[in-house]
Tab-separated table of C-alpha atoms and ligand atoms in Angstrom:
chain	number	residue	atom	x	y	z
A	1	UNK	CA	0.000	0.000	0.000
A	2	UNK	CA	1.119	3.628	-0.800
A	3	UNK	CA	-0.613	7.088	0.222
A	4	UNK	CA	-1.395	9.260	-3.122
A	5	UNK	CA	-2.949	12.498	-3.052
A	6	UNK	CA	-5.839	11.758	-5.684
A	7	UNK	CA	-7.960	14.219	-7.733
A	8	UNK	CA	-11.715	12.685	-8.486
A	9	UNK	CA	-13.850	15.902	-8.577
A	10	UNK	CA	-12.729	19.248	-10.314
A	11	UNK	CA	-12.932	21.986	-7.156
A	12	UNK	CA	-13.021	19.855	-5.075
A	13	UNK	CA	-10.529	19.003	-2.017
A	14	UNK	CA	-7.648	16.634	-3.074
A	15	UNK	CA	-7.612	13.642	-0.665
A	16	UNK	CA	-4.671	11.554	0.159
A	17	UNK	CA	-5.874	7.701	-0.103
A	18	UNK	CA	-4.053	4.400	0.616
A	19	UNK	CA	-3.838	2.570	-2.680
A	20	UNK	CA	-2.507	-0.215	-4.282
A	21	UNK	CA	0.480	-0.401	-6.592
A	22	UNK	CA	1.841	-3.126	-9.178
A	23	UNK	CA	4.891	-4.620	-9.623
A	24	UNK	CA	6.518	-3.134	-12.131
A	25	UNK	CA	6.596	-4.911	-16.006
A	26	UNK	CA	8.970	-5.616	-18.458
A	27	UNK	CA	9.621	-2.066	-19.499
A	28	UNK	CA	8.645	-0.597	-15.889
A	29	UNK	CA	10.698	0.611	-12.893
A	30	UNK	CA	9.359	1.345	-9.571
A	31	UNK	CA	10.186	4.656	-8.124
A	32	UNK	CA	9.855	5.551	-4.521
A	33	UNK	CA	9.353	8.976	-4.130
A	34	UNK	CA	11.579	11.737	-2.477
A	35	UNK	CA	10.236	14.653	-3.834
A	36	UNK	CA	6.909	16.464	-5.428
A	37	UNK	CA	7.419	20.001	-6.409
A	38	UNK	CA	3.795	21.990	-6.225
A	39	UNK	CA	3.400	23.326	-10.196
A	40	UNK	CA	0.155	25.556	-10.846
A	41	UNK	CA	-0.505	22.799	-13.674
A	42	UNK	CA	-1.684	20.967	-10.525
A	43	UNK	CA	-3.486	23.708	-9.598
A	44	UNK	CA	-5.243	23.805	-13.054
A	45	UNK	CA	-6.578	20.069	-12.731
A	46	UNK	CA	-7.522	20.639	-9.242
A	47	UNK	CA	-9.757	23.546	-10.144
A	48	UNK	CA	-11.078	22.313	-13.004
A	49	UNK	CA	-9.339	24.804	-15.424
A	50	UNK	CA	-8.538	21.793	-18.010
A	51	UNK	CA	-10.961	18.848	-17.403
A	52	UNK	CA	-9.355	15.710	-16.441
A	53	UNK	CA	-10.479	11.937	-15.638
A	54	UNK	CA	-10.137	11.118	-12.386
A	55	UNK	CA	-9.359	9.392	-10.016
A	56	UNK	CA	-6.055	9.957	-10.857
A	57	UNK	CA	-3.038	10.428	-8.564
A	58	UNK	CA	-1.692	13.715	-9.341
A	59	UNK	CA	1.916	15.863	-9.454
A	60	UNK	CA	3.990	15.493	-12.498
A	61	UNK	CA	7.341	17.276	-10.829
A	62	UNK	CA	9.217	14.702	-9.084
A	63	UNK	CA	12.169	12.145	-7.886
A	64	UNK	CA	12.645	9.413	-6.675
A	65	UNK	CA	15.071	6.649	-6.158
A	66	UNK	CA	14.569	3.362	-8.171
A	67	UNK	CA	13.395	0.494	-5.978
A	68	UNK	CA	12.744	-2.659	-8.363
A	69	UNK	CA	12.734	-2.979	-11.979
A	70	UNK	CA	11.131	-4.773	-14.165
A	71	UNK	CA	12.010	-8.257	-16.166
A	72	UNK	CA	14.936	-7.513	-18.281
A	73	UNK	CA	15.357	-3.970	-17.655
A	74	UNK	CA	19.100	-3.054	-17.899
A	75	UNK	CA	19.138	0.853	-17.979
A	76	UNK	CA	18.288	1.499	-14.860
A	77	UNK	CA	19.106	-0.034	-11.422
A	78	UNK	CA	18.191	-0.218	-8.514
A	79	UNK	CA	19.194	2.604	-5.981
A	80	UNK	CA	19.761	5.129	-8.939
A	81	UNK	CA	18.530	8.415	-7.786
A	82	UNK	CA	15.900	9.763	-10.923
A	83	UNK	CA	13.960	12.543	-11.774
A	84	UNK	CA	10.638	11.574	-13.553
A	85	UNK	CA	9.486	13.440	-17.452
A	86	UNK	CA	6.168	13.829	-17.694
A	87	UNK	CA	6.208	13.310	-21.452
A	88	UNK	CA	7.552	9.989	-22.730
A	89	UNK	CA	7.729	10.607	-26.519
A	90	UNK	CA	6.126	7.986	-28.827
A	91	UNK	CA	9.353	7.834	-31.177
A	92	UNK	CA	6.822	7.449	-34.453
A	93	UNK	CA	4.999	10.462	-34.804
A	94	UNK	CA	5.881	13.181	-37.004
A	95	UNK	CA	7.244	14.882	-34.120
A	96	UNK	CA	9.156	12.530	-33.118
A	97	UNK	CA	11.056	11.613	-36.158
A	98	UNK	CA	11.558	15.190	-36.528
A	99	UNK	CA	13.570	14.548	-33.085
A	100	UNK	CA	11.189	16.899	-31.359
A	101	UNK	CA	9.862	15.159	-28.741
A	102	UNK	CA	8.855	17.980	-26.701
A	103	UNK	CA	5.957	18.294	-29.283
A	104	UNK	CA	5.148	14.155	-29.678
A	105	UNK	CA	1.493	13.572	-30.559
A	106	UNK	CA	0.615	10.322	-29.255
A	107	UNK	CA	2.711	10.338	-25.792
A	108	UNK	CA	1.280	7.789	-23.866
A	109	UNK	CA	1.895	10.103	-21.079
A	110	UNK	CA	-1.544	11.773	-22.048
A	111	UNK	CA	-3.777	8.701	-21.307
A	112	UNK	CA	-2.300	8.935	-17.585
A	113	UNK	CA	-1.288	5.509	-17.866
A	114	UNK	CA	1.470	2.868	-19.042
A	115	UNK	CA	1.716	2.975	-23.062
A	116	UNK	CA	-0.339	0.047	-23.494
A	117	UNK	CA	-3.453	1.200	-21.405
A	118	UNK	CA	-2.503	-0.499	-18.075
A	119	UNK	CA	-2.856	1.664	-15.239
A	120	UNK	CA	-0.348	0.770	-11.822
A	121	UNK	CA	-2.808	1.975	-9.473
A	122	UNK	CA	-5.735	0.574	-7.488
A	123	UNK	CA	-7.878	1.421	-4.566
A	124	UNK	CA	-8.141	-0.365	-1.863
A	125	UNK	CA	-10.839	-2.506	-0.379
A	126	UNK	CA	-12.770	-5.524	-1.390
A	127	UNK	CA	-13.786	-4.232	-4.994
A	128	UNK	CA	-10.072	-2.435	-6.292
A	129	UNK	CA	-10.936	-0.026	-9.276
A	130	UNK	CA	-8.664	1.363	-11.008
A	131	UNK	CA	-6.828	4.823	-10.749
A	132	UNK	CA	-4.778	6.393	-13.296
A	133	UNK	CA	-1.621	8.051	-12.903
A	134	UNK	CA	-1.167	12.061	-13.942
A	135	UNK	CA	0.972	12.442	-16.732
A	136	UNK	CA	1.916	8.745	-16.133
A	137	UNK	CA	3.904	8.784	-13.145
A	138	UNK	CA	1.678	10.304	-10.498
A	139	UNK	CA	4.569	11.784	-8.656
A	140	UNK	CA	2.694	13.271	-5.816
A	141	UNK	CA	2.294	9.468	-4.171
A	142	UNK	CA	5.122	7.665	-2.157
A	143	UNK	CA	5.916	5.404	-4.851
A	144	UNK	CA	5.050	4.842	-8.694
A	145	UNK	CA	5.679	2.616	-11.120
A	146	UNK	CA	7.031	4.688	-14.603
A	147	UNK	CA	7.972	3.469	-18.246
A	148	UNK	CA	11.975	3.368	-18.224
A	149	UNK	CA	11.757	5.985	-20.060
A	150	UNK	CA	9.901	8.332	-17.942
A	151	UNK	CA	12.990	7.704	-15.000
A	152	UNK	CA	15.981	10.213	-16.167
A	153	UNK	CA	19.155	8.976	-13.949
A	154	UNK	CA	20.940	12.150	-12.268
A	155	UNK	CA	24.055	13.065	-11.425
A	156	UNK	CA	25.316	12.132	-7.762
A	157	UNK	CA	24.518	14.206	-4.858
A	158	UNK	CA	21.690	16.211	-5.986
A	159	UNK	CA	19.138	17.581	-3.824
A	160	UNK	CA	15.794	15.517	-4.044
A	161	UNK	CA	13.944	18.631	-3.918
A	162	UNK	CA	15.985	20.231	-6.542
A	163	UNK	CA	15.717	16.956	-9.108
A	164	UNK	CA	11.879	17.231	-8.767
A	165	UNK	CA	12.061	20.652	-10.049
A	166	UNK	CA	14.221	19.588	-13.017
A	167	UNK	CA	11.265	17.486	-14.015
A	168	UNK	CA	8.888	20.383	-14.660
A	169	UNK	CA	10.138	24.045	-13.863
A	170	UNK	CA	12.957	24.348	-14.013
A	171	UNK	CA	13.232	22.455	-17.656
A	172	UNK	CA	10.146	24.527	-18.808
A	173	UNK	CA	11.534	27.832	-17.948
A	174	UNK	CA	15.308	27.377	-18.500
A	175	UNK	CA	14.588	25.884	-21.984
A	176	UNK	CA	11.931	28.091	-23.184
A	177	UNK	CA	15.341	30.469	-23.306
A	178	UNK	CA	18.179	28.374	-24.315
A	179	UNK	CA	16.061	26.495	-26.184
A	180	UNK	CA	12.883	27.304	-27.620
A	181	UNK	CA	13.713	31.113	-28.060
A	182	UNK	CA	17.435	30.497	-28.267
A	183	UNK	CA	18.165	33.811	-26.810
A	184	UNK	CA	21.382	35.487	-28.088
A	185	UNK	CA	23.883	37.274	-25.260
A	186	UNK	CA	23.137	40.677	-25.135
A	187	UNK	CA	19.338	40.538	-26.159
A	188	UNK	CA	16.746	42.642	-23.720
A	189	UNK	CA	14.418	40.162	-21.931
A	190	UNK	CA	11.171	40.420	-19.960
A	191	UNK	CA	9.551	37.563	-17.933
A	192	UNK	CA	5.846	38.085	-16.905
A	193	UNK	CA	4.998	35.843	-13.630
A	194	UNK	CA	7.704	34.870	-11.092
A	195	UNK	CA	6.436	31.700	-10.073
A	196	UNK	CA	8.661	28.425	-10.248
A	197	UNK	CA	8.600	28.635	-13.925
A	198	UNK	CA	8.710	32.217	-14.553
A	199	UNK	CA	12.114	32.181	-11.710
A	200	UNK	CA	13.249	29.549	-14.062
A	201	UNK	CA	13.268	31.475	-17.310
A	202	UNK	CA	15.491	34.246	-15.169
A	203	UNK	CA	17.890	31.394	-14.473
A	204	UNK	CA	17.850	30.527	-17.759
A	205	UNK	CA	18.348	34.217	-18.921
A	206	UNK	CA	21.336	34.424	-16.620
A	207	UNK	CA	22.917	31.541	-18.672
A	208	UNK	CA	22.095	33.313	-22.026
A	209	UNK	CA	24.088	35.819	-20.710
A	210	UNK	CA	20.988	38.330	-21.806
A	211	UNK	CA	21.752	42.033	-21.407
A	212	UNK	CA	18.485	43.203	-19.395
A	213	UNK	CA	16.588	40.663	-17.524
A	214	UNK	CA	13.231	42.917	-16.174
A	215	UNK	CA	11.017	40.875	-14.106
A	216	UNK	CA	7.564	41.678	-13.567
A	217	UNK	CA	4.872	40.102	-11.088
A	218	UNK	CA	2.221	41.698	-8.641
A	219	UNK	CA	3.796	40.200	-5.529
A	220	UNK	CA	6.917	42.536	-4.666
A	221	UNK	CA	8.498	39.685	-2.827
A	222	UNK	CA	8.929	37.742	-6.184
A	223	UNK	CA	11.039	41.322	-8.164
A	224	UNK	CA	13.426	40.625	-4.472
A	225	UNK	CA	13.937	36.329	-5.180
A	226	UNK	CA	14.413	37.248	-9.198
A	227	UNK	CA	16.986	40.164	-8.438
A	228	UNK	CA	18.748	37.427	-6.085
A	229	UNK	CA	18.773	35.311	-8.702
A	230	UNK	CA	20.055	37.520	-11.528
A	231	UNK	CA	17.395	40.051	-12.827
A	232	UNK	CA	18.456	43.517	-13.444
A	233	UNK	CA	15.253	45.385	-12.693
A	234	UNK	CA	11.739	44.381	-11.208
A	235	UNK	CA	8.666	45.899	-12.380
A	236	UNK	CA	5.691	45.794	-10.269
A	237	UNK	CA	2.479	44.742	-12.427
A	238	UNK	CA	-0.975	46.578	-11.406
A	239	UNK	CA	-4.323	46.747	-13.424
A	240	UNK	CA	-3.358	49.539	-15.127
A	241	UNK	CA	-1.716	47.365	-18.397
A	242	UNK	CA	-1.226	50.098	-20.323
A	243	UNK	CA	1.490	51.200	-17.512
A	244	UNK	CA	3.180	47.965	-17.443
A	245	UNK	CA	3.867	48.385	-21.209
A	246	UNK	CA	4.836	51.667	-20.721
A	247	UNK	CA	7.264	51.108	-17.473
A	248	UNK	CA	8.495	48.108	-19.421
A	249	UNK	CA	9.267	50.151	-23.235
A	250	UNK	CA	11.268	52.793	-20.761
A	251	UNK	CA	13.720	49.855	-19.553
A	252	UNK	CA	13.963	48.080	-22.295
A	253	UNK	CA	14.832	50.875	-24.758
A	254	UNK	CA	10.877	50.561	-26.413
A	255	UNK	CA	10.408	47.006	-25.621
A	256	UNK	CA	12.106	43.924	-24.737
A	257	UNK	CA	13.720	41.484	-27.600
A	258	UNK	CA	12.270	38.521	-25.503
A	259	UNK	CA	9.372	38.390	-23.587
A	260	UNK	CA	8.614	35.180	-21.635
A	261	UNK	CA	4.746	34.660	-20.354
A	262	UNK	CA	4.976	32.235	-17.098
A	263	UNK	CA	1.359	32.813	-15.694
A	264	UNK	CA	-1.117	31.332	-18.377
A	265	UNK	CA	-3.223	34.704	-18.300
A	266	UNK	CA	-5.097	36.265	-21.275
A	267	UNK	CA	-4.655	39.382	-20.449
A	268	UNK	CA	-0.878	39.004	-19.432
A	269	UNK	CA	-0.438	37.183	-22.576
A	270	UNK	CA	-1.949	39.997	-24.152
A	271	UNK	CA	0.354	42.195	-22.834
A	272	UNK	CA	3.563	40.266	-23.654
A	273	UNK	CA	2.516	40.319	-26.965
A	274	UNK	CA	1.547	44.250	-26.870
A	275	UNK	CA	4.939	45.024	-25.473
A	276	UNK	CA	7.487	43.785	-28.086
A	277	UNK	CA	9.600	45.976	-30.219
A	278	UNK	CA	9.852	45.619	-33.891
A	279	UNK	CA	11.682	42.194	-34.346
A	280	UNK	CA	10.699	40.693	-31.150
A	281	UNK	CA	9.650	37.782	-30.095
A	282	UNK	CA	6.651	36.675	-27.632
A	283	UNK	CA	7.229	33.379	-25.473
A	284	UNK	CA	4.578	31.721	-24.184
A	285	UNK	CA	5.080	29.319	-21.415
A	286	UNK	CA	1.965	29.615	-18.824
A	287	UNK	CA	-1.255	27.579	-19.772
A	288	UNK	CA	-4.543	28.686	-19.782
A	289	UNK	CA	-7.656	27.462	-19.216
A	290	UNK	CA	-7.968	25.072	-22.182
A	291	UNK	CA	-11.131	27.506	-23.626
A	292	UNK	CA	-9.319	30.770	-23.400
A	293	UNK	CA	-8.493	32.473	-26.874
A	294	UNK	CA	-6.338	35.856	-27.033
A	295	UNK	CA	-6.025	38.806	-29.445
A	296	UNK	CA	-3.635	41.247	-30.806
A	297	UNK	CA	-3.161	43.738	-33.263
A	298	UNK	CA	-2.480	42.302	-36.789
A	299	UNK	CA	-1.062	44.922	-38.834
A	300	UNK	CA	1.534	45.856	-36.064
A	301	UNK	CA	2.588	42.676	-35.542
A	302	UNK	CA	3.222	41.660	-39.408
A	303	UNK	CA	4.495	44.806	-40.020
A	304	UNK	CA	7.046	44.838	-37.415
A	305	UNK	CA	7.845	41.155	-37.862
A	306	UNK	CA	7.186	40.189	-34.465
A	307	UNK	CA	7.015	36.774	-33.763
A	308	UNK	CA	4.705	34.560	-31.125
A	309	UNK	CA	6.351	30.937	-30.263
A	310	UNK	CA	4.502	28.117	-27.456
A	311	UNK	CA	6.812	26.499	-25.995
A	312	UNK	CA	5.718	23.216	-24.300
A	313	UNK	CA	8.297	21.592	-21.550
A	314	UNK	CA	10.915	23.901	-22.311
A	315	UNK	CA	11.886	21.940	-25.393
A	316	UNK	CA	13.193	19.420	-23.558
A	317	UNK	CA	14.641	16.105	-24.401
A	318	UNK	CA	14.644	14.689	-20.651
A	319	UNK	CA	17.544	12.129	-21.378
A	320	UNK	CA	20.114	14.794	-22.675
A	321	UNK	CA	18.620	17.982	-20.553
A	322	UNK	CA	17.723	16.698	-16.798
A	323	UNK	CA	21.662	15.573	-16.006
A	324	UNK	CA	22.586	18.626	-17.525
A	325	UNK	CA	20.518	20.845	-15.985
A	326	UNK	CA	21.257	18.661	-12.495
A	327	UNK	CA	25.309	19.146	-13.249
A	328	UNK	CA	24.648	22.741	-14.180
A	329	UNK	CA	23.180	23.482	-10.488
A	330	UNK	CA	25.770	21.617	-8.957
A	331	UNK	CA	28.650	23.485	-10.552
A	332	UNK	CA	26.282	26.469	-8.976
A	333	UNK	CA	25.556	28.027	-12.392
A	334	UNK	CA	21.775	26.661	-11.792
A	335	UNK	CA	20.349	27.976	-8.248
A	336	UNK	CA	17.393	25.687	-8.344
A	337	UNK	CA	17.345	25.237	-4.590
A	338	UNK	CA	16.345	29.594	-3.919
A	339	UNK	CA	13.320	28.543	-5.863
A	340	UNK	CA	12.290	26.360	-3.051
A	341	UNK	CA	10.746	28.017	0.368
A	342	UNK	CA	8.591	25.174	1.687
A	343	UNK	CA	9.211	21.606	2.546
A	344	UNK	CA	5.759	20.288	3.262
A	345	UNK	CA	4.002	17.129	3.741
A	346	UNK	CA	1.850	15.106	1.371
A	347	UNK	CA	-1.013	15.838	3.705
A	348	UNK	CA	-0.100	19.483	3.377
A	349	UNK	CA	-1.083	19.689	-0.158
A	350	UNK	CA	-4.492	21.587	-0.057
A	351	UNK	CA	-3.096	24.452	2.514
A	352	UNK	CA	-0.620	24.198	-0.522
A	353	UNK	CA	-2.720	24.474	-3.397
A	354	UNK	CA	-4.339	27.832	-1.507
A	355	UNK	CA	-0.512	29.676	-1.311
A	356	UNK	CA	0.155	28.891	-4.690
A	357	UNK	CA	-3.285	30.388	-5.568
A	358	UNK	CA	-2.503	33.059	-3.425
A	359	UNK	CA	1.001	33.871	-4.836
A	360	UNK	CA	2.004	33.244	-1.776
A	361	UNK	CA	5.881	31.856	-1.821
A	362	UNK	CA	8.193	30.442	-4.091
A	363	UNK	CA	7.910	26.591	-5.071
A	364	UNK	CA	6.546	24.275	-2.457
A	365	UNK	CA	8.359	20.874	-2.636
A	366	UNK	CA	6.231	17.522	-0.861
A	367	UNK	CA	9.228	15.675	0.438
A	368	UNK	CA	8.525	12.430	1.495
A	369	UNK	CA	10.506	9.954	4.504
B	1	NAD	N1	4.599	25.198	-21.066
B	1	NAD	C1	4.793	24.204	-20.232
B	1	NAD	O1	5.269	23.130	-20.635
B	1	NAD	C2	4.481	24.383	-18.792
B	1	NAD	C3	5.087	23.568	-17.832
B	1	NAD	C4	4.832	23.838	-16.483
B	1	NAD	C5	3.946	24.816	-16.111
B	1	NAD	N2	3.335	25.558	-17.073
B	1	NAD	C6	2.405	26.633	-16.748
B	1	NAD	O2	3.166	27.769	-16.393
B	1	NAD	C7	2.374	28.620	-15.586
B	1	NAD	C8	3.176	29.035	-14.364
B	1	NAD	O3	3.397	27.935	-13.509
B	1	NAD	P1	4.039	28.147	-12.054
B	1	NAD	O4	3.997	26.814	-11.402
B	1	NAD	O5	5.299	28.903	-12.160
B	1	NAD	O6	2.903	29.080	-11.417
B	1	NAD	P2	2.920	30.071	-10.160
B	1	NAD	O7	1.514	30.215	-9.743
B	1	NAD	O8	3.924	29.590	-9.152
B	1	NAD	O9	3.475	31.431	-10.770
B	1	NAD	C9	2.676	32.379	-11.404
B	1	NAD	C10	3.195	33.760	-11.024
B	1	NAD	O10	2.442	34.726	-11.754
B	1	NAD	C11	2.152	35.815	-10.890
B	1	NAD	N3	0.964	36.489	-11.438
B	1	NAD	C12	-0.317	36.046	-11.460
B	1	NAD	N4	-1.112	36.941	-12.076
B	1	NAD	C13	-0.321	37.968	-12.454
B	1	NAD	C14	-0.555	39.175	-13.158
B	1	NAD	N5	-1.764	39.500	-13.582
B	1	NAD	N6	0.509	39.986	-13.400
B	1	NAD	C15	1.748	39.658	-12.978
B	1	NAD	N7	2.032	38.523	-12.300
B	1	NAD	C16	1.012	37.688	-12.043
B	1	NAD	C17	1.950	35.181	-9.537
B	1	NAD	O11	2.114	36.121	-8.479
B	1	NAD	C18	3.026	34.098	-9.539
B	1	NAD	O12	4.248	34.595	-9.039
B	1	NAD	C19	1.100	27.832	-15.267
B	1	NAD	O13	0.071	28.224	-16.150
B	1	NAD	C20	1.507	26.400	-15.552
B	1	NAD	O14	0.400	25.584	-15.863
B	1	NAD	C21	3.617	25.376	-18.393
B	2	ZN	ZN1	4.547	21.498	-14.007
B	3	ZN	ZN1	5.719	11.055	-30.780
């Protein structure tokens, strides 16, 4: 038996059930859990903003430390410390033999189960039921079971808390700069929402070796954590967009070259958009609620060639990226560990969930015993 913290109903509380879990199958590794980092994507399923079968065990930001594998698995063994992707690519789509497996069609991490179907967990009780596992490893639980491929071996002597933030922040946001925007040294950048992604693209702007870094969020605390880590100026969002843009134009010498949106807000995307300089480029990270549309001006934006890309997981290609974001933070190039400012307990999740709705903090991390 292992406790999970399960979604069933959207808005409603998350509960944190005993449940059964499988051996793990040719193919499969079992992962016991040291770490869940909090993402708002969490937060999105919880409250319903993209719809979601449940019961499902939730978090997709974790690490662990392999505890069995399965018959004739050779590329992982037992005691290896992992962080888990939450996108195994399919290897035959288009995407995929494009060798872009950030944007794989047919993952079969978006049935929330194994690729053929099988799901790991069960409730307990008399009559077991199935429950499914988010993103396919269901990291928010003491222990999973995860395709091989899902289970990225790290580096020694990283932080558990730190290699569960590899697996979704910290990849997001560092390589929606290095590499989905490929950000040049010198270029002007802006990043809209300072949460554990948002932080992430600062890093990750740091590294670029960009010129300006301006961060802007409507908690002040967040300008003081992304100065800290490496932002030249903090701008303080209020309703008033128009003098956001404005504030923005006057530090960036009329608008950033990169602008990075790490909330999932129309309006904010809206304003990233608005605020770009002839020639620049829009980055957007955050999710929405899966109904929202956004506008912009057409005839500025062709004119002035400025560009919109989405980035999805920070372009990454777990394998290659996760040890090299891991040796990056040990060689202290990578501060991963000022993103976190609570260690908390899987029971803690909902008091969680409220603070991160809140703005309240940097990243929570779950660590389990
Ligand atoms: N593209 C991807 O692959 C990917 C991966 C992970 C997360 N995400 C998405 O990225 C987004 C951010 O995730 P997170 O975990 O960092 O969230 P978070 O809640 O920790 O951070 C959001 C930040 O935005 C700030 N904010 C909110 N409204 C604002 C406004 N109007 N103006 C300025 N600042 C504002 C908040 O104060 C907070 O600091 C979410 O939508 C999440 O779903 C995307
Ligand atoms: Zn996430
Ligand atoms: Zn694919």
């Amino acid at each position: 038996m292992i406790r999970a913290a399960v979604f069933r109903e959207p808005g409603q509380p998350i509960a944190i059930e005993a449940l059964s879990l499988a051996e793990p199958r040719a193919g499969e590794v079992r992962v016991r859990m040291t770490a869940s980092g909090v993402c708002h994507s969490d937060l999105h399923v919880r409250d319903g903003d993209w719809p979601r079968p449940g019961p499902i065990a939730m978090g997709h930001e974790g690490a662990g430390v392999v505890e069995a594998v399965g018959p004739g698995v050779t590329a992982l063994r037992v005691g290896q410390a992992v962080a888990l992707s939450w996108l195994v690519a399919c290897g035959s789509c288009r995407a995929c033999a494009r060798g872009l497996p950030w944007a794989c069609s047919d993952s079969p991490s978006f049935g929330h189960a194994m690729p053929d179907g099988a799901t790991v967990l069960t409730t307990a009780g008399s009559d077991p039921s199935p429950v499914l596992s988010y993103c396919g490893i269901g990291t928010m639980a003491e222990a999973t079971v995860v395709p091989v491929a899902a289970a990225i071996p790290l580096p020694d002597g990283v932080d558990p808390a730190v290699a569960a933030l590899i697996g979704c922040c910290v990849s997001t946001g560092v390589g929606a700069v290095l590499k989905t925007a490929v950000v040049p040294a010198g270029a002007t950048v802006a990043v809209i929402g300072l949460g554990g992604v948002g932080l992430s693209c600062v890093m990750g702007a740091v590294l670029a070796e960009a010129g300006r870094i301006v961060a802007i969020d409507r908690v002040p605390a967040k300008l003081s954590t992304a100065g800290e880590l490496g932002a030249t100026d903090g701008l303080l969002a209020g309703d008033d967009r128009t003098a956001t843009i404005e504030a923005l134009r006057d530090l960036t010498d009329g608008g950033p070259d990169f602008v990075f949106e790490a909330i999932g807000r129309v309006p904010t995307v809206e304003l990233a958009i608005e605020s770009l300089p002839i020639g620049g480029t829009a980055v957007l990270v955050g999710m929405t609620p899966l109904a929202s549309r956004a506008s912009f001006a057409v005839f500025p934006f062709v004119d002035g060639s400025r560009r919109i890309l989405g980035s999805n997981y920070g372009f990454a290609d777990p394998a290659e990226d996760f040890p090299r974001y891991a040796q990056l933070q040990l060689d202290g190039r990578l501060p991963v560990d000022r993103l976190i400012d609570r260690r908390i307990a899987l029971d803690d999740l909902e008091p969680a969930f409220d603070r991160l709705r809140a703005g309240d903090g940097l990243r929570q991390v779950i660590v389990f015993d």
